[in-house]
Short mmCIF file of C-alpha atoms in Angstrom, two decimals:
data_model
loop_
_atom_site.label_atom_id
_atom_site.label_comp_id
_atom_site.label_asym_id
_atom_site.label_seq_id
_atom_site.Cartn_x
_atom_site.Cartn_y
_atom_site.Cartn_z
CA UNK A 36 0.00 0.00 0.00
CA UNK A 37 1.57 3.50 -0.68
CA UNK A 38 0.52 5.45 1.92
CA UNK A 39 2.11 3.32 4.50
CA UNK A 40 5.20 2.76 2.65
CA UNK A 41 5.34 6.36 2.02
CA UNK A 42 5.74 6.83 6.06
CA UNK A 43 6.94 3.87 7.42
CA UNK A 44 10.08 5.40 7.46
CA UNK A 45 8.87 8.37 10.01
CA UNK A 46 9.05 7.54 13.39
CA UNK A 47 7.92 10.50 15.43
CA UNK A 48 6.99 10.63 18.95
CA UNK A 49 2.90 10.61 20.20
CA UNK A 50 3.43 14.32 21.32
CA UNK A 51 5.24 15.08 18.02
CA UNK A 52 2.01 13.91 16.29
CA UNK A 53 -0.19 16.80 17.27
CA UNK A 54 2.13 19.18 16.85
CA UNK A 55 3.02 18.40 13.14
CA UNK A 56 -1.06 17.87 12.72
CA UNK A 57 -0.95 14.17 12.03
CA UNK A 58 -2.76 11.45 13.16
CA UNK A 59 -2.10 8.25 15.16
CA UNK A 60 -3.46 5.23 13.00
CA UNK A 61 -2.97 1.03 13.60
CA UNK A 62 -2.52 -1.20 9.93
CA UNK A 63 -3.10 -4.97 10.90
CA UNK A 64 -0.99 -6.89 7.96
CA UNK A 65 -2.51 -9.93 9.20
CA UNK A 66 -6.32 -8.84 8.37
CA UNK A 67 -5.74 -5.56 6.46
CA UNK A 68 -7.54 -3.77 8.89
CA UNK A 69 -6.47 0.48 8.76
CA UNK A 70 -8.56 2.68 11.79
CA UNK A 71 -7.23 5.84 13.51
CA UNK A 72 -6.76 5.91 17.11
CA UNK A 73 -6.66 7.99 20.24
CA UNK A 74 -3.46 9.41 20.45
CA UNK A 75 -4.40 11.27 23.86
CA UNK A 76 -4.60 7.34 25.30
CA UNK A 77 -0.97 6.79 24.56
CA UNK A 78 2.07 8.79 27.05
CA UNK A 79 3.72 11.84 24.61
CA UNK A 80 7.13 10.64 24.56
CA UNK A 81 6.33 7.10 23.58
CA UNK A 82 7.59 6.73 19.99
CA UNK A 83 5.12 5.50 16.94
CA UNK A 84 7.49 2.45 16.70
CA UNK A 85 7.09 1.47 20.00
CA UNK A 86 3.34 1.34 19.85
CA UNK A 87 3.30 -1.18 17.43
CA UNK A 88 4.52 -3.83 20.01
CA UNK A 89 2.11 -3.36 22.54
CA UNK A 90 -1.08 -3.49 20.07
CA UNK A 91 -3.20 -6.00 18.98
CA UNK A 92 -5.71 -5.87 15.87
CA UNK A 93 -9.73 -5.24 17.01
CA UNK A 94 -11.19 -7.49 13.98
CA UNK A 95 -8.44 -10.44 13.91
CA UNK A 96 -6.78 -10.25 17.19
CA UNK A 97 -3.38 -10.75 15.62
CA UNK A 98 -0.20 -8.64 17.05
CA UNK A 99 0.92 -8.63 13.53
CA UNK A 100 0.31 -4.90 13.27
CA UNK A 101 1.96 -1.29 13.17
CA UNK A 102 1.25 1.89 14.32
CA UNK A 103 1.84 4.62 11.88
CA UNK A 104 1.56 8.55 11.58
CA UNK A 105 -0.88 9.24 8.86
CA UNK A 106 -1.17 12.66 6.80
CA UNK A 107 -3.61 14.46 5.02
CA UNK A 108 -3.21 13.83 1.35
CA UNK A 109 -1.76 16.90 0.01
CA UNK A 110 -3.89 16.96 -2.95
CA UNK A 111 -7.15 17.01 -1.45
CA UNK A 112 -7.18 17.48 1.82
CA UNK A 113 -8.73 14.68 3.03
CA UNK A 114 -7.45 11.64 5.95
CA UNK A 115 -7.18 8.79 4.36
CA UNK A 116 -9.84 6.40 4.65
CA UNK A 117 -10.32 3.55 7.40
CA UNK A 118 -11.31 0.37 6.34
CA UNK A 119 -11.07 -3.29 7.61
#
């Protein structure tokens, strides 16, 4: 999927998030599953990586997943899309 390849490579910190007006998302690569989460439920210096190993998919249960910062798409404006 491009938008996740696009930013796997970014690795900011919760607080870091806000501030560069992203948003906190979970991508299960087990079930394909993509939803946005509370960022306010995580501690502000915790980095995006470090998410990833403490979360489990909601559909699938699988730990098989990643926590990524998520942009608006430049061209339109719009977050991308959840779906499961």
């Amino acid at each position: 999927m491009t938008l996740l390849t696009s930013i796997e490579a970014d690795d900011p910190t919760v607080e870091d998030l806000s501030k560069s007006g992203r948003r906190l998302a979970i991508h299960c690569d087990c079930c394909g599953r993509f939803r946005y989460m509370n960022a306010l439920r995580f501690s502000g210096d915790k980095k995006v990586s470090a998410l990833s190993k403490t979360l489990t998919c909601g559909t699938c249960g699988s730990s098989d997943v990643r926590a990524v910062a998520v942009s608006r798409n430049p061209g339109n404006g719009y977050w991308p899309a959840e779906f499961s």
